[in-house]
XYZ file of C-alpha atoms in Angstrom:
684
model
C 0.000 0.000 0.000
C 1.317 3.192 -1.149
C 1.121 6.408 0.658
C -0.651 9.163 -1.311
C 1.503 12.108 -2.158
C 0.879 15.366 -0.482
C -0.217 18.062 -2.954
C 2.543 20.445 -3.827
C 2.366 23.835 -2.494
C 4.132 27.010 -3.391
C 6.564 26.331 -0.687
C 7.569 23.089 -2.323
C 9.050 24.882 -5.271
C 12.761 24.426 -5.646
C 14.851 27.115 -4.149
C 18.296 28.332 -4.847
C 20.534 27.095 -2.221
C 21.843 29.754 0.051
C 25.457 30.345 0.251
C 26.960 28.471 3.170
C 27.699 30.667 6.185
C 30.886 30.329 7.937
C 30.330 29.721 11.603
C 31.626 32.437 13.712
C 34.782 31.444 15.326
C 35.345 28.352 13.072
C 38.743 27.873 11.716
C 37.523 26.559 8.206
C 34.315 27.017 6.157
C 31.718 24.230 6.183
C 31.209 22.372 2.875
C 28.132 23.392 0.820
C 24.853 21.517 1.413
C 23.560 19.189 -1.326
C 20.324 20.433 -2.919
C 17.793 17.606 -3.457
C 16.543 17.071 -6.956
C 12.904 17.621 -7.945
C 10.733 14.764 -6.790
C 13.519 13.458 -4.599
C 12.816 13.109 -0.990
C 15.136 15.224 1.055
C 17.628 13.322 2.968
C 17.847 13.644 6.598
C 20.991 15.588 7.299
C 23.677 13.627 8.997
C 24.891 15.467 12.085
C 28.482 16.495 11.897
C 30.797 16.254 14.826
C 31.451 19.537 16.570
C 34.461 21.383 15.443
C 37.564 20.825 17.578
C 38.414 24.016 19.435
C 41.696 25.499 18.518
C 44.215 26.147 21.445
C 44.698 29.788 22.439
C 48.181 31.022 21.923
C 49.815 32.555 25.119
C 51.723 35.767 24.919
C 54.927 35.366 27.119
C 56.171 38.365 29.220
C 59.446 40.036 28.472
C 62.203 37.955 30.234
C 64.467 40.976 30.580
C 61.951 42.737 32.814
C 61.651 39.680 35.045
C 65.414 39.473 35.331
C 65.607 43.083 36.393
C 63.017 42.546 39.168
C 64.829 39.494 40.522
C 68.143 41.306 40.399
C 66.799 44.271 42.375
C 65.194 41.991 44.974
C 68.434 40.060 45.458
C 70.371 43.311 45.693
C 68.086 44.550 48.463
C 68.386 41.294 50.398
C 72.148 41.205 50.062
C 72.354 44.891 51.048
C 70.468 44.155 54.258
C 72.797 41.263 55.047
C 75.846 43.357 54.204
C 74.639 46.260 56.388
C 73.979 43.928 59.286
C 77.399 42.382 58.807
C 79.047 45.797 58.866
C 77.101 46.693 62.007
C 78.123 43.497 63.790
C 81.733 43.408 62.638
C 82.551 47.096 62.854
C 79.967 49.391 64.431
C 78.787 47.196 67.338
C 81.802 44.936 67.551
C 83.060 46.316 70.864
C 79.686 46.268 72.587
C 78.833 42.780 71.345
C 82.226 41.552 72.424
C 81.664 42.969 75.879
C 78.234 41.373 76.058
C 79.701 38.044 75.084
C 82.466 38.383 77.611
C 79.960 39.264 80.270
C 78.324 35.881 79.857
C 81.441 33.895 79.051
C 83.820 35.422 81.569
C 83.088 35.406 85.270
C 84.402 38.228 87.461
C 84.477 37.526 91.197
C 85.432 40.327 93.596
C 87.788 39.180 96.326
C 87.061 41.375 99.365
C 89.997 42.707 101.333
C 90.390 41.947 104.999
C 89.651 45.126 106.959
C 92.451 46.238 109.234
C 92.115 46.091 113.001
C 92.084 48.977 115.458
C 94.052 48.177 118.572
C 94.937 49.796 121.864
C 98.499 50.784 122.697
C 99.278 47.242 123.856
C 98.049 45.678 120.617
C 94.715 44.336 121.921
C 91.942 44.662 119.343
C 89.267 47.256 119.908
C 87.825 46.528 116.447
C 88.566 43.548 114.226
C 87.060 41.442 111.427
C 86.106 37.781 111.786
C 84.483 35.094 109.644
C 80.690 35.046 109.754
C 77.762 33.061 108.381
C 74.103 33.847 107.784
C 71.701 31.323 109.329
C 68.904 30.572 106.849
C 65.875 28.288 106.653
C 63.361 26.900 104.156
C 59.843 27.480 105.606
C 58.306 24.869 103.286
C 60.205 22.182 105.185
C 58.459 23.104 108.442
C 54.885 22.530 107.311
C 52.818 19.745 108.827
C 52.904 17.865 105.506
C 56.685 17.908 105.357
C 57.711 17.618 109.017
C 54.683 15.542 110.058
C 54.142 17.525 113.242
C 51.810 20.503 113.627
C 54.207 22.704 115.607
C 57.457 22.329 113.669
C 58.301 26.082 113.587
C 57.764 26.378 117.332
C 59.987 23.379 118.073
C 62.763 24.819 115.900
C 62.385 28.259 117.490
C 62.740 26.734 120.972
C 66.085 25.238 119.954
C 67.435 28.247 118.024
C 66.384 31.136 120.272
C 68.969 30.555 123.040
C 71.763 30.102 120.492
C 70.939 33.110 118.326
C 69.793 35.311 121.188
C 66.517 36.077 119.419
C 62.892 35.925 120.525
C 61.110 32.603 119.973
C 57.975 34.159 118.537
C 59.942 36.117 115.921
C 61.834 33.024 114.817
C 58.637 30.960 114.621
C 56.963 33.685 112.553
C 59.828 33.624 110.033
C 59.626 29.827 109.810
C 55.925 30.115 108.988
C 56.487 32.591 106.159
C 54.028 31.513 103.443
C 55.116 30.721 99.908
C 58.785 31.246 100.627
C 61.646 28.856 100.021
C 64.204 30.846 101.937
C 64.384 33.251 104.873
C 67.336 34.567 106.866
C 66.952 33.887 110.559
C 70.105 35.733 111.669
C 72.779 37.677 109.810
C 76.540 37.315 110.217
C 76.787 34.855 113.051
C 80.132 33.711 114.368
C 81.608 30.355 113.362
C 80.972 29.157 116.915
C 77.235 29.864 116.610
C 77.089 28.250 113.175
C 78.884 25.133 114.357
C 76.661 24.882 117.409
C 73.531 24.906 115.243
C 74.897 22.450 112.677
C 76.143 20.110 115.407
C 72.741 20.183 117.072
C 71.079 19.495 113.729
C 73.363 16.524 113.093
C 72.840 15.210 116.614
C 69.057 15.293 116.206
C 69.427 13.551 112.856
C 71.293 10.672 114.479
C 68.797 10.533 117.331
C 65.853 9.863 115.034
C 67.768 7.242 113.029
C 66.520 4.425 115.214
C 64.530 1.319 114.454
C 61.436 2.646 116.171
C 61.533 5.947 114.295
C 62.146 4.239 110.969
C 59.089 2.070 111.639
C 56.981 5.170 112.291
C 58.247 6.761 109.105
C 57.357 3.633 107.140
C 53.797 3.774 108.463
C 53.342 7.244 107.017
C 53.031 5.756 103.528
C 50.333 3.228 104.518
C 46.603 3.938 104.379
C 44.839 4.429 107.679
C 42.905 1.136 107.331
C 46.240 -0.691 107.072
C 47.749 0.743 110.229
C 49.137 3.906 108.636
C 49.599 7.200 110.498
C 49.564 10.864 109.535
C 52.033 12.284 112.068
C 55.199 11.375 113.896
C 56.036 11.355 117.544
C 58.114 14.394 118.590
C 61.008 12.104 119.493
C 61.216 11.017 115.869
C 61.299 14.516 114.362
C 64.330 16.703 113.607
C 62.957 20.269 113.814
C 66.185 21.683 112.378
C 65.974 19.769 109.102
C 65.184 22.971 107.206
C 67.866 25.131 108.878
C 71.032 25.839 106.902
C 74.229 27.876 106.974
C 74.884 30.548 104.365
C 78.153 31.164 102.561
C 81.187 32.451 104.368
C 81.199 36.231 104.826
C 82.926 38.599 107.252
C 81.762 40.593 110.228
C 83.180 43.589 112.068
C 83.209 43.012 115.806
C 84.252 45.067 118.802
C 85.597 42.662 121.436
C 85.730 45.284 124.190
C 81.913 45.586 124.243
C 81.698 49.354 123.971
C 85.073 50.340 125.392
C 86.104 53.561 123.617
C 83.189 53.062 121.211
C 82.612 56.815 120.805
C 86.216 57.080 119.724
C 86.627 53.926 117.629
C 83.293 54.366 115.841
C 81.425 51.765 113.805
C 80.821 50.428 110.276
C 77.648 50.277 108.200
C 75.922 47.225 106.727
C 78.373 47.181 103.807
C 81.333 47.037 106.180
C 82.502 50.600 105.474
C 83.392 53.059 108.202
C 80.415 55.190 109.227
C 81.607 56.905 112.384
C 84.643 57.692 114.512
C 88.070 56.385 113.564
C 86.442 53.717 111.400
C 85.249 56.544 109.163
C 88.302 58.787 109.475
C 90.724 56.012 108.457
C 88.385 54.197 106.060
C 90.885 54.155 103.192
C 93.757 52.726 105.247
C 91.579 50.177 107.054
C 89.632 48.979 104.004
C 92.587 47.860 101.878
C 92.259 47.093 98.162
C 89.825 44.404 96.918
C 91.102 41.851 94.401
C 89.365 39.869 91.684
C 89.242 36.448 90.074
C 88.679 36.406 86.291
C 87.900 33.139 84.490
C 86.286 31.867 81.272
C 83.223 29.702 81.887
C 80.605 27.730 80.041
C 77.389 26.526 81.591
C 78.522 27.735 84.972
C 81.706 25.625 84.855
C 85.180 26.934 84.346
C 86.719 26.026 81.001
C 89.957 24.127 81.755
C 91.805 25.589 78.785
C 90.110 28.994 79.008
C 91.789 32.187 80.050
C 91.801 33.204 83.700
C 93.605 35.583 85.999
C 93.588 36.476 89.669
C 94.590 39.609 91.495
C 94.827 38.969 95.234
C 93.171 41.402 97.609
C 95.437 43.679 99.620
C 94.446 43.665 103.306
C 93.918 46.927 105.113
C 96.425 48.357 107.558
C 96.093 47.926 111.310
C 95.880 51.082 113.413
C 97.554 51.196 116.801
C 96.094 53.867 119.046
C 97.680 55.559 122.023
C 94.684 54.491 124.131
C 95.570 52.561 127.289
C 92.814 49.990 127.785
C 93.000 49.977 131.571
C 92.950 53.760 131.902
C 90.174 53.972 129.324
C 88.117 51.496 131.332
C 88.663 53.442 134.579
C 87.742 56.755 132.919
C 84.637 55.294 131.336
C 83.441 53.780 134.596
C 84.060 56.981 136.591
C 82.248 59.325 134.198
C 79.358 56.904 133.702
C 78.777 56.646 137.450
C 78.904 60.415 137.983
C 76.612 61.232 135.043
C 74.101 58.773 136.423
C 74.405 60.057 140.008
C 74.028 63.726 139.028
C 71.203 63.181 136.542
C 73.334 64.855 133.897
C 72.720 64.829 130.185
C 76.242 63.596 129.399
C 79.864 63.842 130.408
C 83.383 63.117 129.162
C 86.863 62.446 130.518
C 90.188 62.832 128.689
C 93.602 61.623 129.842
C 96.646 63.052 128.032
C 100.377 62.507 128.347
C 101.749 66.032 128.834
C 105.149 65.226 127.309
C 104.085 63.466 124.108
C 100.598 64.868 123.568
C 99.254 61.322 123.256
C 95.682 60.703 124.363
C 95.618 57.756 126.763
C 91.855 57.776 127.318
C 88.805 59.542 125.936
C 85.633 58.316 127.612
C 82.073 59.573 127.178
C 78.756 58.833 128.812
C 76.318 57.687 127.683
C 78.143 55.405 125.275
C 76.919 52.659 122.972
C 77.721 49.099 121.998
C 78.922 49.066 118.373
C 78.029 45.366 118.203
C 74.359 46.340 118.580
C 73.672 49.715 117.001
C 69.928 49.119 117.097
C 69.945 49.742 120.843
C 71.612 53.176 120.538
C 70.002 56.508 119.727
C 71.547 58.734 117.035
C 72.690 61.204 119.711
C 74.797 58.489 121.360
C 76.750 57.549 118.229
C 78.978 60.633 118.174
C 81.933 61.698 120.304
C 80.858 64.729 122.372
C 84.345 65.143 123.819
C 85.367 66.416 120.381
C 82.052 67.416 118.843
C 80.495 69.469 121.644
C 81.323 73.174 121.787
C 80.745 74.518 125.284
C 81.677 77.612 127.276
C 84.542 76.500 129.553
C 83.900 78.882 132.435
C 86.543 79.278 135.103
C 88.941 76.666 133.662
C 89.692 79.315 130.997
C 90.990 81.710 133.656
C 94.307 79.869 133.444
C 94.875 81.372 129.976
C 94.119 84.865 131.255
C 96.590 84.431 134.094
C 99.157 83.061 131.656
C 98.856 86.204 129.532
C 99.104 88.484 132.612
C 102.205 86.720 133.975
C 103.934 86.183 130.627
C 103.584 89.844 129.609
C 104.779 91.033 133.016
C 101.525 92.865 133.711
C 101.495 91.330 137.192
C 103.057 88.629 139.334
C 101.514 85.846 141.351
C 101.663 87.954 144.548
C 100.295 91.181 143.042
C 97.667 92.613 145.371
C 94.183 92.668 143.888
C 91.274 94.352 145.614
C 88.117 92.519 144.664
C 84.821 94.322 145.356
C 81.556 92.488 145.851
C 80.303 93.704 142.441
C 81.873 95.295 139.411
C 80.126 97.275 136.696
C 81.475 97.141 133.166
C 79.715 98.054 129.883
C 76.504 98.626 131.808
C 76.566 95.118 133.277
C 76.973 94.316 136.969
C 79.309 91.338 137.472
C 79.302 89.069 140.509
C 81.326 86.128 141.772
C 79.730 82.748 142.380
C 79.190 83.692 146.023
C 78.146 87.002 147.504
C 80.937 88.692 149.424
C 82.271 92.011 150.600
C 85.626 93.324 149.508
C 88.285 90.619 149.131
C 91.970 91.404 149.413
C 93.543 88.718 147.270
C 96.854 88.075 145.638
C 96.720 87.199 141.948
C 97.264 83.644 143.135
C 94.209 84.055 145.377
C 92.115 85.319 142.470
C 92.778 82.028 140.669
C 92.444 79.882 143.801
C 89.070 81.388 144.752
C 88.017 81.593 141.071
C 86.976 85.234 141.244
C 85.368 86.542 138.080
C 85.731 90.140 139.232
C 89.421 89.728 140.089
C 90.065 88.112 136.704
C 88.415 91.010 134.865
C 90.578 93.462 136.804
C 93.753 91.482 136.014
C 92.919 91.237 132.284
C 92.409 94.992 132.049
C 96.139 95.439 132.798
C 97.136 93.625 129.565
C 96.961 96.913 127.624
C 96.729 100.644 128.004
C 93.217 100.565 126.571
C 90.559 97.875 126.560
C 90.961 97.134 122.813
C 94.712 96.723 123.361
C 94.085 94.372 126.291
C 91.616 92.425 124.140
C 94.205 92.002 121.378
C 96.843 90.690 123.805
C 94.491 88.203 125.444
C 93.100 87.099 122.076
C 96.611 86.367 120.835
C 97.353 84.108 123.790
C 94.040 82.274 123.399
C 94.902 81.528 119.800
C 98.383 80.283 120.722
C 96.792 77.919 123.215
C 94.757 76.478 120.309
C 91.368 78.018 121.040
C 89.186 78.428 117.963
C 91.457 76.149 115.920
C 91.353 72.441 114.996
C 93.129 70.185 117.458
C 94.930 68.378 114.641
C 93.239 65.025 115.153
C 91.011 65.409 112.097
C 88.255 63.498 113.854
C 84.941 63.391 111.936
C 82.561 66.070 113.157
C 85.135 67.702 115.458
C 84.319 71.287 116.373
C 86.976 73.965 116.435
C 85.017 75.947 118.994
C 84.170 79.625 118.741
C 86.552 82.509 119.298
C 85.633 85.843 117.783
C 88.297 88.179 116.417
C 89.531 90.295 119.358
C 88.856 93.447 117.330
C 85.167 92.546 117.351
C 84.917 92.063 121.109
C 82.343 94.606 122.184
C 80.208 95.346 125.191
C 80.165 92.737 127.936
C 81.879 90.101 125.783
C 85.291 91.704 126.289
C 84.809 91.281 130.038
C 83.264 87.773 130.066
C 85.890 86.137 127.834
C 88.662 86.493 130.477
C 86.680 84.273 132.873
C 85.548 81.750 130.233
C 82.190 82.866 128.861
C 81.597 84.336 125.423
C 83.860 81.745 123.779
C 83.503 78.003 123.320
C 85.865 75.041 123.172
C 85.793 71.291 122.885
C 87.047 69.159 125.760
C 90.345 68.273 124.088
C 91.179 71.936 123.450
C 90.613 72.682 127.132
C 92.699 69.679 128.169
C 95.545 70.728 125.885
C 95.754 74.128 127.608
C 96.637 72.482 130.915
C 99.006 70.030 129.252
C 100.816 73.020 127.750
C 101.416 74.540 131.185
C 102.421 71.122 132.579
C 104.917 70.732 129.718
C 106.813 73.896 130.597
C 104.827 76.197 128.333
C 105.251 74.141 125.144
C 102.088 72.997 123.414
C 102.381 69.533 121.876
C 99.644 68.841 119.335
C 97.351 66.067 120.601
C 97.695 62.687 118.903
C 95.621 59.554 118.996
C 97.346 57.156 116.574
C 100.752 55.764 117.474
C 101.311 54.124 114.099
C 100.092 51.549 111.608
C 101.066 48.084 110.440
C 100.779 47.581 106.691
C 99.857 44.430 104.755
C 103.557 43.563 104.579
C 103.718 43.474 108.380
C 105.910 46.557 108.603
C 105.104 48.950 111.435
C 105.232 52.647 110.613
C 105.118 55.097 113.534
C 102.988 58.206 113.229
C 104.773 61.489 112.453
C 106.000 63.450 115.440
C 103.446 66.040 116.590
C 104.046 69.751 116.150
C 105.345 71.702 119.143
C 104.735 75.386 119.834
C 105.985 77.484 122.724
C 103.118 79.452 124.198
C 104.556 80.894 127.431
C 107.996 80.942 129.016
C 109.163 78.094 131.266
C 109.104 80.415 134.300
C 105.525 81.478 133.573
C 104.504 77.825 133.229
C 106.195 76.947 136.539
C 104.515 79.802 138.379
C 101.110 78.911 136.932
C 101.580 75.311 138.075
C 102.220 76.487 141.632
C 99.173 78.767 141.494
C 97.035 75.823 140.318
C 98.216 73.832 143.300
C 96.686 76.465 145.576
C 93.303 75.734 143.968
C 93.588 72.151 145.240
C 95.523 72.483 148.505
C 94.467 75.808 150.044
C 91.458 75.790 152.308
C 90.019 78.693 150.308
C 90.558 76.854 146.999
C 87.659 75.417 145.016
C 89.316 72.112 144.090
C 89.965 70.394 147.421
C 88.082 67.267 146.284
C 90.817 66.573 143.713
C 93.599 65.948 146.236
C 95.504 62.646 145.848
C 97.544 61.371 148.804
C 101.246 61.258 147.999
C 100.992 63.357 144.835
C 101.050 67.081 144.282
C 98.068 68.042 142.152
C 97.556 71.222 140.130
C 94.130 71.970 138.689
C 91.193 74.302 138.255
C 87.453 74.022 138.689
C 84.941 75.419 136.231
C 81.230 76.219 136.388
C 79.621 77.939 133.422
C 76.167 78.737 132.172
C 75.354 76.189 129.491
C 74.045 77.051 126.056
C 71.334 74.636 125.009
C 72.287 73.543 121.466
C 68.608 73.066 120.567
C 67.425 76.561 121.535
C 70.650 78.604 121.541
C 69.711 79.965 124.971
C 71.327 79.500 128.353
C 69.844 76.509 130.150
C 71.579 74.637 132.929
C 75.279 74.442 133.746
C 78.544 72.959 132.577
C 80.672 71.644 135.459
C 84.339 70.802 134.951
C 87.712 70.184 136.526
C 91.048 69.977 134.700
C 94.390 69.306 136.302
C 97.757 67.570 136.053
C 99.952 65.485 138.340
C 102.470 65.121 139.805
C 102.645 68.911 139.893
C 106.399 68.867 140.576
C 107.157 66.470 137.695
C 104.019 66.576 135.496
C 103.178 63.384 133.641
C 99.417 63.316 133.011
C 96.557 65.750 132.479
C 93.000 64.638 133.256
C 89.892 66.632 132.364
C 86.303 66.015 133.429
C 83.263 67.789 131.945
C 79.639 67.135 132.946
C 76.806 68.741 131.009
C 73.530 69.862 132.584
C 73.558 68.100 135.966
C 70.098 68.098 137.556
C 70.647 66.320 140.873
C 72.701 67.796 143.697
C 75.412 70.384 143.125
C 76.124 71.902 139.727
C 79.610 73.210 140.597
C 82.754 71.771 139.074
C 84.529 71.056 142.368
C 81.974 68.703 143.933
C 81.001 67.074 140.624
C 84.209 66.653 138.636
C 86.809 66.843 141.391
C 86.086 63.276 142.583
C 86.062 61.981 138.990
C 89.450 63.596 138.373
C 90.844 62.047 141.554
C 89.536 58.570 140.721
C 90.873 58.558 137.173
C 94.196 60.289 137.906
C 94.942 58.044 140.867
C 94.288 54.929 138.783
C 96.334 56.221 135.837
C 99.357 57.126 137.986
C 99.295 53.687 139.545
C 98.861 51.954 136.180
C 101.810 53.803 134.660
C 103.807 53.359 137.874
C 104.471 57.071 138.236
C 106.412 57.660 141.492
C 104.873 59.939 144.150
C 105.935 63.541 144.559
C 109.240 64.113 146.290
C 108.472 67.544 147.730
C 105.708 69.530 149.347
C 103.465 72.018 147.595
C 104.646 75.670 147.856
C 101.311 76.858 149.278
C 101.463 80.363 147.831
C 99.477 82.970 149.788
C 96.006 83.693 148.496
C 95.204 86.928 150.309
C 96.797 89.921 151.971
C 95.870 92.259 154.738
C 95.337 95.884 153.847
């Protein structure tokens, strides 16, 4: 069966084939399509495979540009490295080398042994000994570690008597929370250290018993298996956590405060901070050394470089202080200051021939081994640092000027009224009296202020001329000038220029008010008279022994003639009247078997805090034997509040006690003649 043909339509007319279109993007043109013939059925077009895409051609960058970029980058990197290399090798080479050496080389300072300070017989007043810090680890005293609840208290009970510290303070340190180390006591002696370590070892052996080991084994067992959480006290060593620090040094003062105001003290770093310790710091300290070695990891490199410079010990100072006389002086002044309720006092003993100071004692003193118990006011040396008005002891210088210039003689008659008016001021003596008829010797023996003013007025034709003469003698005696000791804080006193003496001052200076001195200056005045009128500068250091063991004596002191030998002899005889005559003020200073020459002093005291007069200064200065003088002793007591405030009753007994002991100690023979007993008055 045939299919009927579809009628032809206009659209079935043959058409002219269209020109083949080239597909956009094709690489070649498609072949033309076949046009079917008339009456021929059109063939179904056979699909053609898709055209294969053509690969896109890449445009490569310019290689020369890339090379330039890489070259610049490398140049920058190498420039940075080169700059750093220049910095390390040249600019910072020294600093980097020092930094490297700081870590690679170990410097250890070798401290120098501080020199000793000794008395004249070579016994140490200050010396340096080995010392150890006593430390502890509080974590080893807890209940978990020691297995007793009161471990710190048990340790404190054992350590307190050895260290001399309070139990509660030690226990508190041992309970310091979150601390692995505390210092229980600084710089303890080797004896204390050994006592603690021996006790620790002994307790360790005591608990090493079978019974204690069994208890310790039970600590690790649970409670249901017979374990325990604590130990019996007999099986505990409370000192397990106590240790000894490294070896150090400590400055000690074996004499327990003897001459402490003179010797001084050191600070926590071991450097002189007061007294002779400060004054001679450079000589005593020596030169520290060092040990220099190359190390790695804390261990010295065997083949590394190393060097050592030994420390140079300090020099030993030998003082002129006689320990026995110093002790006697210190005891005497301490007792009298306490008995009189005084603020302080001081005693000086000087050899009149050599100028050497054999004793310089003050009260109150301090213990340099325990500075915490002393107040700042006690740490100085008031015998050299206090400036006070000397009072009547200064009348000796006025009499020296009168005799030496020939203005009068010891037996010159002086009429002394009950009062004397000068520069609008009425002057009195210490006691009310009518008219006295005294010799010049009597004026000194009875310590008359009025008679002294009258004698001083004869030193010149006018008062300014008299002032100039007296001022010159005061200066020659050393008033207003350094003593020459160079002691730290020493005062030179106060002496105004004689040309400036005005008003009442020109009349008070002759009897010792209106000027000020230190105790050594006043003592030196009497030593000058005792030495025949020649002033020998005071000295305190006999010499020093260097690190090589060689002893070098101190330079000879300067000598200055102040008055003639005859004037000095006459003044000595006049001073004897002060002590021996019934009308003298110094009878309490008499010493059986010895002739004594001296002078009392009582002056209004200037309060250093207010600058106003408040209280009194009592003193006595003298020398013995008067016929062959050997020693001068001075006593000064400031602001006595109990009993008498006069120099005779207060300082006369102190002078006698110290002088008598010193003469016996030095085996000075008694006087071979009687005192001259010069007349003190005359009958009109």
